[in-house]
Short mmCIF file of C-alpha atoms and ligand atoms in Angstrom, two decimals:
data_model
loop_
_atom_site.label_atom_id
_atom_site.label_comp_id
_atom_site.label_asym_id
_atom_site.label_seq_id
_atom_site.Cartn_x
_atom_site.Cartn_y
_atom_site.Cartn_z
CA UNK Q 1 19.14 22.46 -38.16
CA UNK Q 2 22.03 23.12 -35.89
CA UNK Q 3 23.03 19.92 -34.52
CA UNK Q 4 27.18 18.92 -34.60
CA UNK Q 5 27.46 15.00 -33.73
CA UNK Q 6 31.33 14.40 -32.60
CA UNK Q 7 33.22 10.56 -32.40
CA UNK Q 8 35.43 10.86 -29.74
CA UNK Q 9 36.44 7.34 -29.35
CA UNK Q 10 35.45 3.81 -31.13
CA UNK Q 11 35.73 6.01 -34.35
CA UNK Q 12 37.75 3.70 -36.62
CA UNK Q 13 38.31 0.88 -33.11
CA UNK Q 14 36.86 -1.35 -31.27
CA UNK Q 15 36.79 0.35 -27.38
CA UNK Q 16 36.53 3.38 -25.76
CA UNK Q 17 33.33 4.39 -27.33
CA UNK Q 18 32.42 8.50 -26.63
CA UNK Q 19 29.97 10.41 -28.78
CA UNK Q 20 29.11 14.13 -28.33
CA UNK Q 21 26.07 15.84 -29.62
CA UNK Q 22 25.79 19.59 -29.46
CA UNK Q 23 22.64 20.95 -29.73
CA UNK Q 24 20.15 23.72 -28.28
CA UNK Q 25 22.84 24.87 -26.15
CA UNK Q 26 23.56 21.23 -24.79
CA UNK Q 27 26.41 19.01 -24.68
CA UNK Q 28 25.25 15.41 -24.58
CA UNK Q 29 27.67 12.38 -24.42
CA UNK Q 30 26.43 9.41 -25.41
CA UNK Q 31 28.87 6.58 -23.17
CA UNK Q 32 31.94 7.16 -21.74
CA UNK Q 33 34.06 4.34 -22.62
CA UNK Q 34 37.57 3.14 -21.65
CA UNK Q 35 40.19 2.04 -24.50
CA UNK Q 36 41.24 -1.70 -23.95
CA UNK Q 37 42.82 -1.82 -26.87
CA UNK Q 38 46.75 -1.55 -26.17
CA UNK Q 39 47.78 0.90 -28.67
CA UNK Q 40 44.97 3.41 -27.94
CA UNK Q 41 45.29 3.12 -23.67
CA UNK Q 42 47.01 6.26 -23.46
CA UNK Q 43 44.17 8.12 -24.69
CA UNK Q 44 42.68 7.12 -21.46
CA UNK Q 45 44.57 9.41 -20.29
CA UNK Q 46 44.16 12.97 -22.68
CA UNK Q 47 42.05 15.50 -21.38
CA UNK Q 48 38.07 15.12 -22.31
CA UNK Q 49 37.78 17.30 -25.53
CA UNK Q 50 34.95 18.96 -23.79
CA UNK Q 51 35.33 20.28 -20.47
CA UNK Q 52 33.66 17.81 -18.19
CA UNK Q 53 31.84 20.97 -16.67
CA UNK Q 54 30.14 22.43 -20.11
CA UNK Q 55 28.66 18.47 -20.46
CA UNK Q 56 25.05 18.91 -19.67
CA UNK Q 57 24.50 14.92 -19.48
CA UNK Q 58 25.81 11.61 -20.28
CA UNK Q 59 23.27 8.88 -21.93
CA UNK Q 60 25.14 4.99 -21.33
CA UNK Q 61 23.85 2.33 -23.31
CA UNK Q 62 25.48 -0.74 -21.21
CA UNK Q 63 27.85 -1.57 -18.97
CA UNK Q 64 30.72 -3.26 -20.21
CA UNK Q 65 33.99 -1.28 -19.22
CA UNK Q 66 34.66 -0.04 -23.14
CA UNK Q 67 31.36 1.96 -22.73
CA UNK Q 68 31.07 3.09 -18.89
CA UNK Q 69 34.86 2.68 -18.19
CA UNK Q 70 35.95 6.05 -18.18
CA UNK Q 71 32.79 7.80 -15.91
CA UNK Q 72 34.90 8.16 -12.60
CA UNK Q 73 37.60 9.99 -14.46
CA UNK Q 74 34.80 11.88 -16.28
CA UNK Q 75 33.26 13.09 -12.83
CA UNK Q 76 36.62 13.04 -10.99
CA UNK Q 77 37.12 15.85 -13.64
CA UNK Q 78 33.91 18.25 -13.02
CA UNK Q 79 30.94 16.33 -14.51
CA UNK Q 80 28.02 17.61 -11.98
CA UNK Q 81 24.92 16.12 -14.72
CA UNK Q 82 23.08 13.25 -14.94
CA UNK Q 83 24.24 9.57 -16.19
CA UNK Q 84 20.84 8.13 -17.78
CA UNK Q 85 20.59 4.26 -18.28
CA UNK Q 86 18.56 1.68 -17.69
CA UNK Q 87 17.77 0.16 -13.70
CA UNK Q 88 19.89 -2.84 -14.41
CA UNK Q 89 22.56 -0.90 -16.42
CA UNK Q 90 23.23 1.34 -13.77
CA UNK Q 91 23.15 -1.63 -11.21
CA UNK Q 92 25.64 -3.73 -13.29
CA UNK Q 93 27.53 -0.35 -14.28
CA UNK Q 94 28.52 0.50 -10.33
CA UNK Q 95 29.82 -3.57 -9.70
CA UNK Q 96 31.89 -2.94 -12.96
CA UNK Q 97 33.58 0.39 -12.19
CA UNK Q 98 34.30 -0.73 -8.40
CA UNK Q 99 35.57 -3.31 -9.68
CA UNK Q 100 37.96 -1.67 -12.68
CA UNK Q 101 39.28 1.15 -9.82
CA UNK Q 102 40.37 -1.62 -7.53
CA UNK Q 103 42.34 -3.04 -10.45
CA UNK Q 104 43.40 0.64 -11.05
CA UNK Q 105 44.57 0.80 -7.97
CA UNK Q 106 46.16 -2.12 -7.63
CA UNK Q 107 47.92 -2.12 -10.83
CA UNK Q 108 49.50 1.73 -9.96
CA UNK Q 109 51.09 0.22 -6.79
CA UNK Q 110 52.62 -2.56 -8.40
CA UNK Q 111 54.10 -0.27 -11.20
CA UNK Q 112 55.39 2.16 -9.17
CA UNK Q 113 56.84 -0.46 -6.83
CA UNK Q 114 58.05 -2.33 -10.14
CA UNK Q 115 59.77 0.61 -11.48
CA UNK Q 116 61.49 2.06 -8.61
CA UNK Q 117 63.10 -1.67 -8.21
CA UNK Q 118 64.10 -1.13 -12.01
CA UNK Q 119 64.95 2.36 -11.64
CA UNK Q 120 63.10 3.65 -14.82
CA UNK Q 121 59.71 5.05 -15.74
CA UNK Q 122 56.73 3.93 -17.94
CA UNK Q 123 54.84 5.04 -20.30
CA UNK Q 124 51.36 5.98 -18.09
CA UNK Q 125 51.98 7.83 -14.82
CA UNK Q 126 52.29 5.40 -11.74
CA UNK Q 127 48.87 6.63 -10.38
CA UNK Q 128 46.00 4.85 -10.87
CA UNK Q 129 43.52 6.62 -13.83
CA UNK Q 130 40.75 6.76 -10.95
CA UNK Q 131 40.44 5.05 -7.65
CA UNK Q 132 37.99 3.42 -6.00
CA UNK Q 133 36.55 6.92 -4.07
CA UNK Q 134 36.46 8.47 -7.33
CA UNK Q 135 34.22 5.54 -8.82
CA UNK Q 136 32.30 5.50 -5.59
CA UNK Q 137 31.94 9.76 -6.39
CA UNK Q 138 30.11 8.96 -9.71
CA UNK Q 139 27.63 6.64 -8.34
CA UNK Q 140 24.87 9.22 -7.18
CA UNK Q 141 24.88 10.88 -10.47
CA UNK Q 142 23.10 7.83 -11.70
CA UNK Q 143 19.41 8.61 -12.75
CA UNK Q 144 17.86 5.70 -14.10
CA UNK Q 145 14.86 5.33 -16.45
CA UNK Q 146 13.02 1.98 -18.17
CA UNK Q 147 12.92 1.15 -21.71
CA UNK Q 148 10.56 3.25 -24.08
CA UNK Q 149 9.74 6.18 -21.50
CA UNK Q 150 10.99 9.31 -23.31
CA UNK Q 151 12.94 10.78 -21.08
CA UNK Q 152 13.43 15.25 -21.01
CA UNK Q 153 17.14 15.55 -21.51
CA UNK Q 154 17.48 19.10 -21.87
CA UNK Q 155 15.32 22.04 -23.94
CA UNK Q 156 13.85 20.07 -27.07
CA UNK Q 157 15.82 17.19 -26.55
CA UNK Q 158 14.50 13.65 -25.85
CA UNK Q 159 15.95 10.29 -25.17
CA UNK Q 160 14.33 7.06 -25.52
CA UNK Q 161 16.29 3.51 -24.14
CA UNK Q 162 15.35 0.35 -26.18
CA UNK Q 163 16.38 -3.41 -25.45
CA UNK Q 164 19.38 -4.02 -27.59
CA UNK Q 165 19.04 -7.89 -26.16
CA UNK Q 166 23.34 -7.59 -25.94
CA UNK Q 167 23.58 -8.43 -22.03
CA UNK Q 168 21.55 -7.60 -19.27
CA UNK Q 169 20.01 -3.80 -19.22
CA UNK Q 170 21.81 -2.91 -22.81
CA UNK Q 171 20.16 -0.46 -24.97
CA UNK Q 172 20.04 1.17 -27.78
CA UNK Q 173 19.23 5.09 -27.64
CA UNK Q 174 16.85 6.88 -29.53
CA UNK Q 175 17.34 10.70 -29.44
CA UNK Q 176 15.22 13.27 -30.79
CA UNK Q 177 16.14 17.25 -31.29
CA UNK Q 178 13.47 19.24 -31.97
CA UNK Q 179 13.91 23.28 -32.89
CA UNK Q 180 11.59 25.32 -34.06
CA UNK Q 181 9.34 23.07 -36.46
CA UNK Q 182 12.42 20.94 -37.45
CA UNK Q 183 12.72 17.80 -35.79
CA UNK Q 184 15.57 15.37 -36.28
CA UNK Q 185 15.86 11.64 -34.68
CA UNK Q 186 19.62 9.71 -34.05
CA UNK Q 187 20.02 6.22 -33.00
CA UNK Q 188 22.94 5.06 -31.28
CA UNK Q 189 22.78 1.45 -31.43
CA UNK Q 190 25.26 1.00 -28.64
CA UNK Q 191 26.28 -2.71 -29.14
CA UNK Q 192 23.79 -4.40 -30.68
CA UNK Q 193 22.79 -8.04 -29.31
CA UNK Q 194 21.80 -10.86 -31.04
CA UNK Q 195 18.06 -12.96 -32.08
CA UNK Q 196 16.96 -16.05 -30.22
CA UNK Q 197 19.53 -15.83 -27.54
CA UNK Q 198 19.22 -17.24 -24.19
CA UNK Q 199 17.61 -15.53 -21.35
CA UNK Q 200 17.40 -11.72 -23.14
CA UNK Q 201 14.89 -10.32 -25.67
CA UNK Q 202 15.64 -10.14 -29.11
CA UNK Q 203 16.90 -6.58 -30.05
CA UNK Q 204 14.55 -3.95 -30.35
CA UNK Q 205 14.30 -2.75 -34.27
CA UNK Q 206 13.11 0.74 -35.63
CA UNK Q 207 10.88 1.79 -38.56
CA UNK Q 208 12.14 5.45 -38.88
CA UNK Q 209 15.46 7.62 -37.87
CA UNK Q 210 17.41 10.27 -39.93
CA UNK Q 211 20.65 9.24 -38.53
CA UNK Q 212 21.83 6.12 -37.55
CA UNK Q 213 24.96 5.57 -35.45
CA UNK Q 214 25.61 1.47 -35.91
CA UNK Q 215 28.70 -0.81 -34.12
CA UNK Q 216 30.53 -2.69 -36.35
CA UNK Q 217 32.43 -5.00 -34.05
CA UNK Q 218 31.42 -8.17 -36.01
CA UNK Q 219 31.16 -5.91 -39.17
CA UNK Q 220 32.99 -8.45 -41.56
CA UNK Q 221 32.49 -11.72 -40.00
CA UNK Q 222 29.32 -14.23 -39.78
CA UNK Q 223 29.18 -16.62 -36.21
CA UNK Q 224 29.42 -19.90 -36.61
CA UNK Q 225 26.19 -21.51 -35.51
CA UNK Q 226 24.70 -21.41 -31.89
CA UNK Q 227 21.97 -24.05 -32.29
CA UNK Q 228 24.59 -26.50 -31.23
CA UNK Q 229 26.22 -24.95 -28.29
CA UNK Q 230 24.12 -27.28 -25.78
CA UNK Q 231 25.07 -30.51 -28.04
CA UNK Q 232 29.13 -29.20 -27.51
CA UNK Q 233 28.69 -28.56 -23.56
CA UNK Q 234 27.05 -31.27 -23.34
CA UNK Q 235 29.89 -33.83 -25.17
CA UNK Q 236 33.01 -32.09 -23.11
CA UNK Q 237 31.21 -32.60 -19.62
CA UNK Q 238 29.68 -36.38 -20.47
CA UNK Q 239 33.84 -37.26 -21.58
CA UNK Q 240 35.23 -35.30 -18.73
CA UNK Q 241 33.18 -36.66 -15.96
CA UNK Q 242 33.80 -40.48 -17.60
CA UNK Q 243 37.84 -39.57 -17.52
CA UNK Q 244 36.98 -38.61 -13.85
CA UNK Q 245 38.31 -35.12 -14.28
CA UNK Q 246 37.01 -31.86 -13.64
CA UNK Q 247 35.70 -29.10 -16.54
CA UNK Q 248 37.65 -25.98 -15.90
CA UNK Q 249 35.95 -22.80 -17.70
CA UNK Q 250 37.13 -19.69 -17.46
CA UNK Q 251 34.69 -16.58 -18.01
CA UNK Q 252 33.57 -13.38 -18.19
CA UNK Q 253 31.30 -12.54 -14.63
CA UNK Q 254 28.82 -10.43 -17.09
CA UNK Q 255 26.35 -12.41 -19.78
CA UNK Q 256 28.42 -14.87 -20.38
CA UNK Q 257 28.64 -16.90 -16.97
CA UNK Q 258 25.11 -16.35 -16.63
CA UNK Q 259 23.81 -18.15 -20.43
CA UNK Q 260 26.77 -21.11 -19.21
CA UNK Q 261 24.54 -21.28 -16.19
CA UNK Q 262 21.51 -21.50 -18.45
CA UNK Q 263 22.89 -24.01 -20.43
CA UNK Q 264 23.90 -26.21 -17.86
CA UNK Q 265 20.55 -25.77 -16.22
CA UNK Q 266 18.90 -26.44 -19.63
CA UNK Q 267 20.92 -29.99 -19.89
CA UNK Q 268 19.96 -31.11 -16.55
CA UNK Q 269 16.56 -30.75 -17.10
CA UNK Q 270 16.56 -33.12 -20.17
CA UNK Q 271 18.96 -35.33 -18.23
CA UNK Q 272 21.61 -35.00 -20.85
CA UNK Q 273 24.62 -34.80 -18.29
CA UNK Q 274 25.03 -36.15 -15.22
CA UNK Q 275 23.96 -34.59 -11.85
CA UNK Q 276 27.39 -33.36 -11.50
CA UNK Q 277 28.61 -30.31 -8.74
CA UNK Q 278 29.10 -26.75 -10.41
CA UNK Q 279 31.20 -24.16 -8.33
CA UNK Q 280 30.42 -20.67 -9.67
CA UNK Q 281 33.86 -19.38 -8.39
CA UNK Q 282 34.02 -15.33 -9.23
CA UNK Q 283 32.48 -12.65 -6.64
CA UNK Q 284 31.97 -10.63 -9.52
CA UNK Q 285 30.03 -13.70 -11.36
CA UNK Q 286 27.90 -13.72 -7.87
CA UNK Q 287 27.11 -9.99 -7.56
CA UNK Q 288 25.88 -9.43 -11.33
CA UNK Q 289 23.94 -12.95 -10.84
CA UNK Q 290 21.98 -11.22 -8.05
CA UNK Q 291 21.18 -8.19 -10.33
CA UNK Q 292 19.75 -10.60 -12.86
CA UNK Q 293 17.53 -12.15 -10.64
CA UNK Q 294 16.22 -8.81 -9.70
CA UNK Q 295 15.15 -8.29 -12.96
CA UNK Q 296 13.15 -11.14 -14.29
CA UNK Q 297 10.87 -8.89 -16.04
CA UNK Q 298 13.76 -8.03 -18.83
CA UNK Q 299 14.06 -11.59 -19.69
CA UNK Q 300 12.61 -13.60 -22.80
CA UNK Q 301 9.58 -15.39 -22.86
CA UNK Q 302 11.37 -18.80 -22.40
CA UNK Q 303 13.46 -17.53 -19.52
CA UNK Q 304 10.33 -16.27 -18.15
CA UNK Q 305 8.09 -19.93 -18.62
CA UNK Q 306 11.74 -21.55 -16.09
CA UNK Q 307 11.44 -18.92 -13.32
CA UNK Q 308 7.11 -19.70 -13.16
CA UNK Q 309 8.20 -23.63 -13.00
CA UNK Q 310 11.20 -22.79 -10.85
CA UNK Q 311 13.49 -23.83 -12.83
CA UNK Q 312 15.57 -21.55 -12.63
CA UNK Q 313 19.27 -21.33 -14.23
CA UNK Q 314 20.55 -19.41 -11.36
CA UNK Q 315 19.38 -21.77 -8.42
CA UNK Q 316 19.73 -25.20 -9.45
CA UNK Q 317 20.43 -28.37 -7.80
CA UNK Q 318 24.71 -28.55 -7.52
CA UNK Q 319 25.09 -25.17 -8.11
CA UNK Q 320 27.12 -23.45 -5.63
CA UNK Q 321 28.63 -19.62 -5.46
CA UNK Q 322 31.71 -19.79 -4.15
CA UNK Q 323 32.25 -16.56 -2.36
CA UNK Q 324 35.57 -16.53 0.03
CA UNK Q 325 38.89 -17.49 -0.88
CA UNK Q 326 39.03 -20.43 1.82
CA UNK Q 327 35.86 -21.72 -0.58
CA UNK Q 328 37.71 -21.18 -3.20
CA UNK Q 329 40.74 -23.00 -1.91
CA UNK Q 330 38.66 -25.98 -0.81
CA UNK Q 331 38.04 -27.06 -4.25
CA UNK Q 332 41.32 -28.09 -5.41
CA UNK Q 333 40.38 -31.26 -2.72
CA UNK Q 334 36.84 -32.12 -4.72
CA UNK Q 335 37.13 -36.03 -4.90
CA UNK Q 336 34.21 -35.85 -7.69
CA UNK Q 337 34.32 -34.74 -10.98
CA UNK Q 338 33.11 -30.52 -11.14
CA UNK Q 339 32.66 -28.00 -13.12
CA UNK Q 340 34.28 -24.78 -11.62
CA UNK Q 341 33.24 -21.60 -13.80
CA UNK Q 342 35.80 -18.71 -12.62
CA UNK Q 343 37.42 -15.28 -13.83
CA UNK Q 344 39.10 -13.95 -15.61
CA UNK Q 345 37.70 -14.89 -18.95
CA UNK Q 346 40.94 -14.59 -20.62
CA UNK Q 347 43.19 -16.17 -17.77
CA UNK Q 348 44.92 -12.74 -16.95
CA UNK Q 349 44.12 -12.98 -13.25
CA UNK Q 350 41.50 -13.87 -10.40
CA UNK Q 351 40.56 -17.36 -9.41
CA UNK Q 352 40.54 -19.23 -12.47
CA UNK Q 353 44.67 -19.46 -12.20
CA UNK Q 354 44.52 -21.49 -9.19
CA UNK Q 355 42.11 -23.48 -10.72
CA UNK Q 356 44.09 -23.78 -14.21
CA UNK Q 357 47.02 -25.00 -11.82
CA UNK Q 358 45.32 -27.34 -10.28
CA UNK Q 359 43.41 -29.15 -13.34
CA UNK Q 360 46.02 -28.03 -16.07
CA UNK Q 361 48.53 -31.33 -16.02
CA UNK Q 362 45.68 -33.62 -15.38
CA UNK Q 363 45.35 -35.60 -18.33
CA UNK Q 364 41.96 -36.25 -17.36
CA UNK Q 365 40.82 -32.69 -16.94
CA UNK Q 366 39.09 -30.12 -19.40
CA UNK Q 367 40.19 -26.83 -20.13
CA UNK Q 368 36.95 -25.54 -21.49
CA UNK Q 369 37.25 -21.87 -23.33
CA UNK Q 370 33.60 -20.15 -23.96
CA UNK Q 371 35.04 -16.85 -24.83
CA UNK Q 372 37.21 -15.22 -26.90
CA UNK Q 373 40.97 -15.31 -26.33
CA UNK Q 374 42.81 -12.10 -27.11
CA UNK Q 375 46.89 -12.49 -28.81
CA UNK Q 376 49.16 -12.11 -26.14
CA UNK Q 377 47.01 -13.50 -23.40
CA UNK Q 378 47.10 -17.06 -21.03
CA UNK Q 379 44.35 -18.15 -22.55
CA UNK Q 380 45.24 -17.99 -26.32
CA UNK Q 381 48.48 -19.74 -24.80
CA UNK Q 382 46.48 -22.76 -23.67
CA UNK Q 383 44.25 -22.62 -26.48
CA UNK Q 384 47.15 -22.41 -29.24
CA UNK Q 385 48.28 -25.70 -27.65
CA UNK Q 386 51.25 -24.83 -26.01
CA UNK Q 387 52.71 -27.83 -24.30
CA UNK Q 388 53.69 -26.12 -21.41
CA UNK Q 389 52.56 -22.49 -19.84
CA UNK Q 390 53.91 -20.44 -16.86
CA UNK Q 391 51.48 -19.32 -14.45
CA UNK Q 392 51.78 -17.86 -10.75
CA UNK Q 393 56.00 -17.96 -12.00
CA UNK Q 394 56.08 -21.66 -12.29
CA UNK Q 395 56.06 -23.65 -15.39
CA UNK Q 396 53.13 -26.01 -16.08
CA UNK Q 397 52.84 -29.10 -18.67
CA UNK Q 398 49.69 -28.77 -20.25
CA UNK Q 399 48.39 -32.13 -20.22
CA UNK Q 400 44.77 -31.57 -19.85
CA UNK Q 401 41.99 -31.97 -22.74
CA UNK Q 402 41.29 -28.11 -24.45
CA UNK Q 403 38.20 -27.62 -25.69
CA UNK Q 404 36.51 -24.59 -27.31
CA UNK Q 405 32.91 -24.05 -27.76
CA UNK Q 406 32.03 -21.05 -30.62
CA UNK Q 407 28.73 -19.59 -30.98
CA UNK Q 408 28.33 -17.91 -27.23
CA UNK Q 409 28.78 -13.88 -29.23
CA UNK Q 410 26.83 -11.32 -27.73
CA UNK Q 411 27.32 -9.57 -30.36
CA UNK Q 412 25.40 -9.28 -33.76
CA UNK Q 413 27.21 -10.14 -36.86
CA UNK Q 414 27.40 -8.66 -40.26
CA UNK Q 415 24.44 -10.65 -41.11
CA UNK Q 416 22.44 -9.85 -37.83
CA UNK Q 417 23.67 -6.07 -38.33
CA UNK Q 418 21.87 -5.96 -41.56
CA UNK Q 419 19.20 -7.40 -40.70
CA UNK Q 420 18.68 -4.88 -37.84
CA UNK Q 421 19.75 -2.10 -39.95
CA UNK Q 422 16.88 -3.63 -42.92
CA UNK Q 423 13.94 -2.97 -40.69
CA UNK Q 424 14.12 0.49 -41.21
CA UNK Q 425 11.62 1.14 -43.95
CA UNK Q 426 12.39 4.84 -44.69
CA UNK Q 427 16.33 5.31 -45.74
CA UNK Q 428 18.33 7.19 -42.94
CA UNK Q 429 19.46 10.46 -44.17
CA UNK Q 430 23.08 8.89 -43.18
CA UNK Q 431 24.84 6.03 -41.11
CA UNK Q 432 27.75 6.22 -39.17
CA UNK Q 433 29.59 3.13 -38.66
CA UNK Q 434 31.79 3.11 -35.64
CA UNK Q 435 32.71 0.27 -32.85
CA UNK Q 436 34.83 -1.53 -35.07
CA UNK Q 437 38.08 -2.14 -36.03
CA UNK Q 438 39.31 -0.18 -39.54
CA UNK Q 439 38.99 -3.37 -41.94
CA UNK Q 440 35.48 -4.43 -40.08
CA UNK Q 441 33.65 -1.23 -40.47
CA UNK Q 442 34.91 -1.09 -43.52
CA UNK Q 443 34.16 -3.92 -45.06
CA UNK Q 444 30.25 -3.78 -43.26
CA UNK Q 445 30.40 -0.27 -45.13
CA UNK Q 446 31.00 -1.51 -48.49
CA UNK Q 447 28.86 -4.41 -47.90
CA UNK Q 448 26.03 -2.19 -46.61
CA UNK Q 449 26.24 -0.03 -49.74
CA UNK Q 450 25.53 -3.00 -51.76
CA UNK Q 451 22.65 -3.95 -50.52
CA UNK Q 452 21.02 -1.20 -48.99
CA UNK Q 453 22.40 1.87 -50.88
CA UNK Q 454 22.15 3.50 -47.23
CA UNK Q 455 24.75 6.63 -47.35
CA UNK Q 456 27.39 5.91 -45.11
CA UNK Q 457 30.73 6.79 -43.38
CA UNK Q 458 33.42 5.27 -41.42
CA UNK Q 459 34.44 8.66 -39.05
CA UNK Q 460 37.30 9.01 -37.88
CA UNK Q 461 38.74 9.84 -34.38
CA UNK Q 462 37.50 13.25 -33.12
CA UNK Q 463 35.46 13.80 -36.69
CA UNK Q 464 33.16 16.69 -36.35
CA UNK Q 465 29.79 16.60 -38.65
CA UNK Q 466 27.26 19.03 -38.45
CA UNK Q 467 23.74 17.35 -39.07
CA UNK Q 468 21.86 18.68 -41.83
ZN1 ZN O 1 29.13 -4.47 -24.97
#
């Protein structure tokens, strides 16, 4: 066989994730992900290792930024092929990249302005990595196909998508090189989700593959339990609205304010929590809500049984979807306890800071953090307990009630990794474990060893194998 399989980014880190297959004349990329991670950003910025005009196609298995995030600059660049992903993927994937050029954009002009008032240069060039025409320039190169239709990708090479229940439209990718009588099958397990969630399917799991590409974000680390992530919601928002104070939650627009809408949903139904308002307060939030109600038929069986009673998370009684910035502004004058659910998920920016303002010295306010908090960031501030924070250049005595609920991962764990990895009843020829950071992949390596005796490896950035 003459197949080379290249890790061009989340090889030995988390973001940024890039994969190139070369085979029967082809150049496939599998994602084209941004680095988030600070000390790998200006790799963002290096020329593609391939040409963007010798890449004959690029498969994308979701749409979070650290997978999708680099397309514009990919097509900005030469890229004339096809992006394949799923209907909702490629939906979700065009909100998302608008969205990350206007903050390109944006955060260009205030460097440059920044600088010039310092008189001294940065690191990155003061020009945004794409804008928002060259994000808008990718769009028609979308072509979108549904879960388990093989799909032609080039001359003896097929893809297949598969659920990987991680958020809305996520797959994993099944591809298959055939030449001559040889056939060989990879899976790319893009991120893979997690069982019994709320509103997706469970992930999809595979009997056979030679090669197995696996993420290994979660790699050495087991979530604490979900079950009870209703019984927590249910406790701050019962105590807030007694206090007479309003819950303040900051999140992600994609997955996550969507299950926190479920939830709530979910607890009103059993009459657990007072018929209380809730303010979805994030445009993004809004526009990736209306994609999920367009596809109903990717969600679970229990998600399925609300929408035929109309019960429906995303259309409840007290919800409202705040859209303009006079809404917005109208809700630091609520006279009854809320709930206001608003970006960004890590306090960095958007709404959520005049919210935080508003609520965050009110002793009778919650603070309510569903996400993860990275070092360095507003939120881990808050969450760390600092007694006071600045925000919008004033300080701010942080007298509100901060509460944390675990368990809302849409990621698998080590665990849930293995267990998805187990179903495979034929050993892989060899697994690659990538999406992770160095001690997590690892440590899932070693641990994966043990009890599978798979053969592995950890690659490392721009590793070159050829597939036997
Ligand atoms: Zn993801």
């Amino acid at each position: 066989m003459d197949i080379n399989l290249s890790f061009l980014g989340a090889a030995r880190n988390v973001t940024g994730s890039r994969y190139l297959v070369e085979a029967n004349n082809a150049n496939i990329l599998i994602d084209c992900g941004l680095y988030q991670e600070r000390e790998f950003q200006h790799r963002n910025w290096d020329p593609f290792q391939v040409p963007p005009q010798e890449l004959d196609a690029v498969l994308l298995t979701h749409a979070h930024l650290d997978h999708c995030g680099l397309l514009p600059k990919l097509v900005k660049e030469g890229f004339k092929g096809r992006v394949y992903c799923t209907p909702a993927t490629a939906d979700i994937t065009k909100i998302i990249l608008l969205d990350a050029a206007k903050l390109q954009e944006e955060d260009a002009a205030y460097k440059k302005k920044r600088h010039i008032r310092e008189g001294r240069k940065g690191p990155y060039p003061e020009i945004p990595l794409y804008t928002i025409a060259d994000a808008e320039a990718s769009l028609p190169l979308f072509y979108t196909v549904g879960y388990e239709e093989p799909v032609l990708i080039g001359k003896g090479i097929e893809a297949t998508f598969h659920d990987a229940g991680h958020i809305l439209g996520s797959s994993m990718i099944k591809v298959r090189i055939s030449q001559g009588e040889e056939k060989r099958s990879i899976i790319f397990s893009g991120d893979v989700g997690r069982w019994d969630r709320p509103i997706l399917e469970d992930p999809s799991v595979f009997r056979k593959t030679d090669y197995v590409v696996v993420e290994s974000t979660y790699g050495d680390r087991q979530h604490e339990g979900s079950k009870d992530i209703g019984d927590s919601l249910a406790e701050t928002i019962n105590t807030t609205y007694e206090a007479g104070g309003n819950i303040v939650v900051p999140s992600f627009a994609l997955q996550r304010a969507q299950e926190i809408l479920y939830y709530l949903n979910k607890l009103l139904m059993e009459d657990r929590i007072p018929d209380l308002k809730v303010y979805l307060d994030s445009p993004m939030a809004i526009k990736v809500t209306e994609v999920f109600k367009r596809y109903d038929e990717l969600f679970d069986r229990d998600m399925k049984d609300l929408l035929r009673q109309h019960q429906s998370p995303f259309d409840f009684p007290g919800l409202t979807m705040v859209e303009t910035v006079e809404e917005s502004k109208a809700l630091n004058t609520l006279t009854e306890p809320a709930m206001i659910i608003a970006g960004s998920g890590m306090c960095t920016g958007g709404r959520i800071k005049h919210h935080l303002v508003n609520n965050i010295s009110r002793p009778n306010s919650t603070i309510l953090f569903v996400g993860y908090q990275a070092e360095g960031t507003l939120g881990r501030y808050i969450l760390n307990g600092a007694k006071s924070v600045r925000i919008h250049g004033q300080p701010r005595s942080v007298q509100a009630r901060v509460a944390q609920i675990h368990g809302f991962s849409a990621h698998a764990d080590r665990d849930e990794l293995l267990k998805w990895l187990s179903k495979l009843s034929v050993n892989p020829r060899h697994v690659f474990i990538t999406h992770g950071e160095v001690k997590a992949a690892e440590r899932f390596q070693e641990f994966l060893r043990e009890k599978t005796g798979f053969e592995t490896t950890v690659p490392g950035y721009k590793t070159r194998v050829r597939l036997e």
